[in-house]
Amino acid sequence: KQTTHQSADDLRCVSQLAIDATTGVTDLLEAVHRNITHRRGITASTENGRTSGLTGVIYHGVRSITQIVGEGIDKALEHAAPVLGSFTDKPEREHLQSALNGVLGDHLHASGNPLAISMQFRKNNQTLHLHAETLREKIPDITGKVLILIHGLCMNDRQWNQTRKDGSKHDHGSALQNDFGYTPIYLHYNTGLNIANNGAQFSTLLDELAEVWPVAIEEIVIVAHSMGGLVTRSAHHHAGNLQHSWPAVTKKIVFLGTPHHGAPLERGGHWFDKLLGATPYASPFAKIGKIRSAGITDLRYGHILDTDDVPVPLPTAIQCFAIAGTTSISEDALHGD
């Protein structure tokens, strides 16, 4: 059964990441070795330089041995699967997987690693299959007022359910359902993929949902946190090109802390990469600073399309609201201004 083998599958996925990491460190050391022996002064340098002669043979051997050991680990884990427990339904596993996808999601997707998250709608922490009969069965109190909640970077749909200081639980979707009669649906996606990719997927998935919704849709409202807001804007843009119909019934989009003009922290990381790349001895280490996903990089300027220089305004036919906050106390606030 899938649940029986989940832990072994997870370990195989992590072992593959370990193999990739070991190979990457070997490449980095070889590049430093090459730059030290071949260059002097301050100049631009390649990060992935190869050495020659005996040194090159040694580095090649390390990479080859790493792959062989990795294959052995994978075979051993296959035999260990029946005796390993399952952590499929534990929220800790999903939190870790979501964080890993936020940082390395594009690599996981490109390498076919099963830890890569596939975009899906969820309800009660379970995948929601888009069939009218299934929707009726899974959502007995379904209404025509659809609420889509979209999480941010490194997060997942479980985190819309927060624990208060008094220990009680508060699910934002359920609260809006109780107060306004909305039917909450939660989007779960790989936040490490570039925003344009996720936007196109979200538009397609939302159009499929609208087509099979078992009751007439009165309105769609989207509540999007952080990166989720950029994915929503991208989806709205793609919907026009793909001739999707869901924007016609979408009445409101609420952006919660969405960095429409980019994230300053990511821009700072970009300039640090530039600084490291200034000398031949430090430039290979710039590769470490670049171990962040395409999704994170897109936050640098708030880009929502593959073509970075095309400005995309907010939807004009949909009411858009922005909610933001700060953890700092301004001097004006202290004086009551």
Tab-separated table of N, CA, C and O in Angstrom, residues 1-11 14 80-97 115 122 125-126 158:
chain	number	residue	atom	x	y	z
A	1	LYS	N	0.837	-1.186	0.000
A	1	LYS	CA	0.000	0.000	0.000
A	1	LYS	C	0.877	1.243	0.000
A	1	LYS	O	1.972	1.249	0.519
A	2	GLN	N	0.306	2.342	-0.524
A	2	GLN	CA	1.077	3.569	-0.617
A	2	GLN	C	1.463	4.092	0.755
A	2	GLN	O	2.580	4.536	0.978
A	3	THR	N	0.523	4.031	1.724
A	3	THR	CA	0.816	4.535	3.059
A	3	THR	C	1.923	3.750	3.733
A	3	THR	O	2.704	4.292	4.512
A	4	THR	N	2.004	2.447	3.444
A	4	THR	CA	3.024	1.602	4.061
A	4	THR	C	4.412	1.970	3.583
A	4	THR	O	5.385	1.914	4.326
A	5	HIS	N	4.520	2.378	2.339
A	5	HIS	CA	5.830	2.630	1.734
A	5	HIS	C	6.196	4.111	1.705
A	5	HIS	O	7.245	4.464	1.174
A	6	GLN	N	5.356	4.983	2.277
A	6	GLN	CA	5.591	6.414	2.140
A	6	GLN	C	6.918	6.847	2.746
A	6	GLN	O	7.659	7.629	2.147
A	7	SER	N	7.244	6.334	3.942
A	7	SER	CA	8.487	6.751	4.591
A	7	SER	C	9.702	6.333	3.782
A	7	SER	O	10.659	7.092	3.651
A	8	ALA	N	9.686	5.115	3.244
A	8	ALA	CA	10.805	4.659	2.414
A	8	ALA	C	10.910	5.506	1.158
A	8	ALA	O	12.008	5.855	0.725
A	9	ASP	N	9.768	5.850	0.575
A	9	ASP	CA	9.782	6.709	-0.611
A	9	ASP	C	10.389	8.062	-0.272
A	9	ASP	O	11.171	8.629	-1.039
A	10	ASP	N	10.011	8.613	0.887
A	10	ASP	CA	10.558	9.900	1.311
A	10	ASP	C	12.062	9.818	1.457
A	10	ASP	O	12.803	10.710	1.026
A	11	LEU	N	12.553	8.721	2.073
A	11	LEU	CA	13.989	8.583	2.264
A	11	LEU	C	14.731	8.448	0.944
A	11	LEU	O	15.834	8.966	0.780
A	14	VAL	N	14.991	11.918	-0.419
A	14	VAL	CA	16.015	12.686	0.281
A	14	VAL	C	17.406	12.196	-0.096
A	14	VAL	O	18.344	12.989	-0.234
A	80	ALA	N	13.730	-2.047	2.532
A	80	ALA	CA	13.364	-1.642	3.889
A	80	ALA	C	11.940	-1.118	3.981
A	80	ALA	O	11.410	-0.961	5.075
A	81	ALA	N	11.310	-0.850	2.841
A	81	ALA	CA	9.992	-0.217	2.827
A	81	ALA	C	8.951	-0.911	3.694
A	81	ALA	O	8.225	-0.255	4.438
A	82	PRO	N	8.833	-2.253	3.657
A	82	PRO	CA	7.770	-2.906	4.433
A	82	PRO	C	7.877	-2.698	5.943
A	82	PRO	O	6.877	-2.799	6.648
A	83	VAL	N	9.076	-2.452	6.463
A	83	VAL	CA	9.226	-2.339	7.911
A	83	VAL	C	9.249	-0.888	8.392
A	83	VAL	O	9.319	-0.632	9.584
A	84	LEU	N	9.194	0.053	7.470
A	84	LEU	CA	9.199	1.457	7.859
A	84	LEU	C	7.774	1.942	8.051
A	84	LEU	O	6.871	1.587	7.312
A	85	GLY	N	7.569	2.777	9.047
A	85	GLY	CA	6.239	3.308	9.321
A	85	GLY	C	5.845	4.371	8.325
A	85	GLY	O	6.626	4.815	7.489
A	86	SER	N	4.617	4.819	8.414
A	86	SER	CA	4.089	5.833	7.511
A	86	SER	C	3.878	7.152	8.243
A	86	SER	O	3.412	7.187	9.371
A	87	PHE	N	4.267	8.207	7.575
A	87	PHE	CA	4.044	9.544	8.121
A	87	PHE	C	3.214	10.387	7.150
A	87	PHE	O	3.237	11.605	7.177
A	88	THR	N	2.446	9.723	6.304
A	88	THR	CA	1.729	10.400	5.240
A	88	THR	C	0.797	11.476	5.762
A	88	THR	O	0.706	12.566	5.206
A	89	ASP	N	0.061	11.181	6.825
A	89	ASP	CA	-0.975	12.086	7.288
A	89	ASP	C	-0.505	13.061	8.350
A	89	ASP	O	-1.310	13.816	8.892
A	90	LYS	N	0.751	13.045	8.693
A	90	LYS	CA	1.237	13.941	9.734
A	90	LYS	C	1.505	15.330	9.160
A	90	LYS	O	2.164	15.470	8.136
A	91	PRO	N	1.010	16.384	9.819
A	91	PRO	CA	1.224	17.738	9.293
A	91	PRO	C	2.696	18.120	9.237
A	91	PRO	O	3.097	18.904	8.370
A	92	GLU	N	3.520	17.571	10.152
A	92	GLU	CA	4.944	17.917	10.149
A	92	GLU	C	5.598	17.545	8.822
A	92	GLU	O	6.461	18.277	8.319
A	93	ARG	N	5.201	16.408	8.263
A	93	ARG	CA	5.772	15.985	6.986
A	93	ARG	C	5.399	16.975	5.888
A	93	ARG	O	6.230	17.356	5.067
A	94	GLU	N	4.141	17.387	5.869
A	94	GLU	CA	3.700	18.325	4.836
A	94	GLU	C	4.359	19.689	4.993
A	94	GLU	O	4.688	20.340	3.996
A	95	HIS	N	4.567	20.128	6.228
A	95	HIS	CA	5.244	21.406	6.441
A	95	HIS	C	6.676	21.340	5.920
A	95	HIS	O	7.154	22.282	5.260
A	96	LEU	N	7.367	20.229	6.207
A	96	LEU	CA	8.740	20.072	5.736
A	96	LEU	C	8.784	19.984	4.217
A	96	LEU	O	9.627	20.620	3.565
A	97	GLN	N	7.876	19.211	3.637
A	97	GLN	CA	7.838	19.070	2.184
A	97	GLN	C	7.541	20.413	1.518
A	97	GLN	O	8.139	20.760	0.492
A	115	LEU	N	9.121	14.123	-4.253
A	115	LEU	CA	8.815	15.117	-3.235
A	115	LEU	C	8.257	16.402	-3.833
A	115	LEU	O	7.729	17.242	-3.113
A	122	ARG	N	-7.634	21.259	-2.474
A	122	ARG	CA	-7.744	20.375	-1.320
A	122	ARG	C	-8.905	20.820	-0.421
A	122	ARG	O	-9.314	21.973	-0.419
A	125	ASN	N	-7.622	18.730	4.168
A	125	ASN	CA	-6.266	18.193	4.013
A	125	ASN	C	-6.180	17.030	3.031
A	125	ASN	O	-5.194	16.295	3.022
A	126	GLN	N	-7.176	16.869	2.183
A	126	GLN	CA	-7.194	15.797	1.205
A	126	GLN	C	-7.390	16.364	-0.201
A	126	GLN	O	-8.042	17.387	-0.384
A	158	ARG	N	-2.761	23.485	5.023
A	158	ARG	CA	-3.029	23.246	6.439
A	158	ARG	C	-2.834	24.504	7.280
A	158	ARG	O	-3.426	24.651	8.355
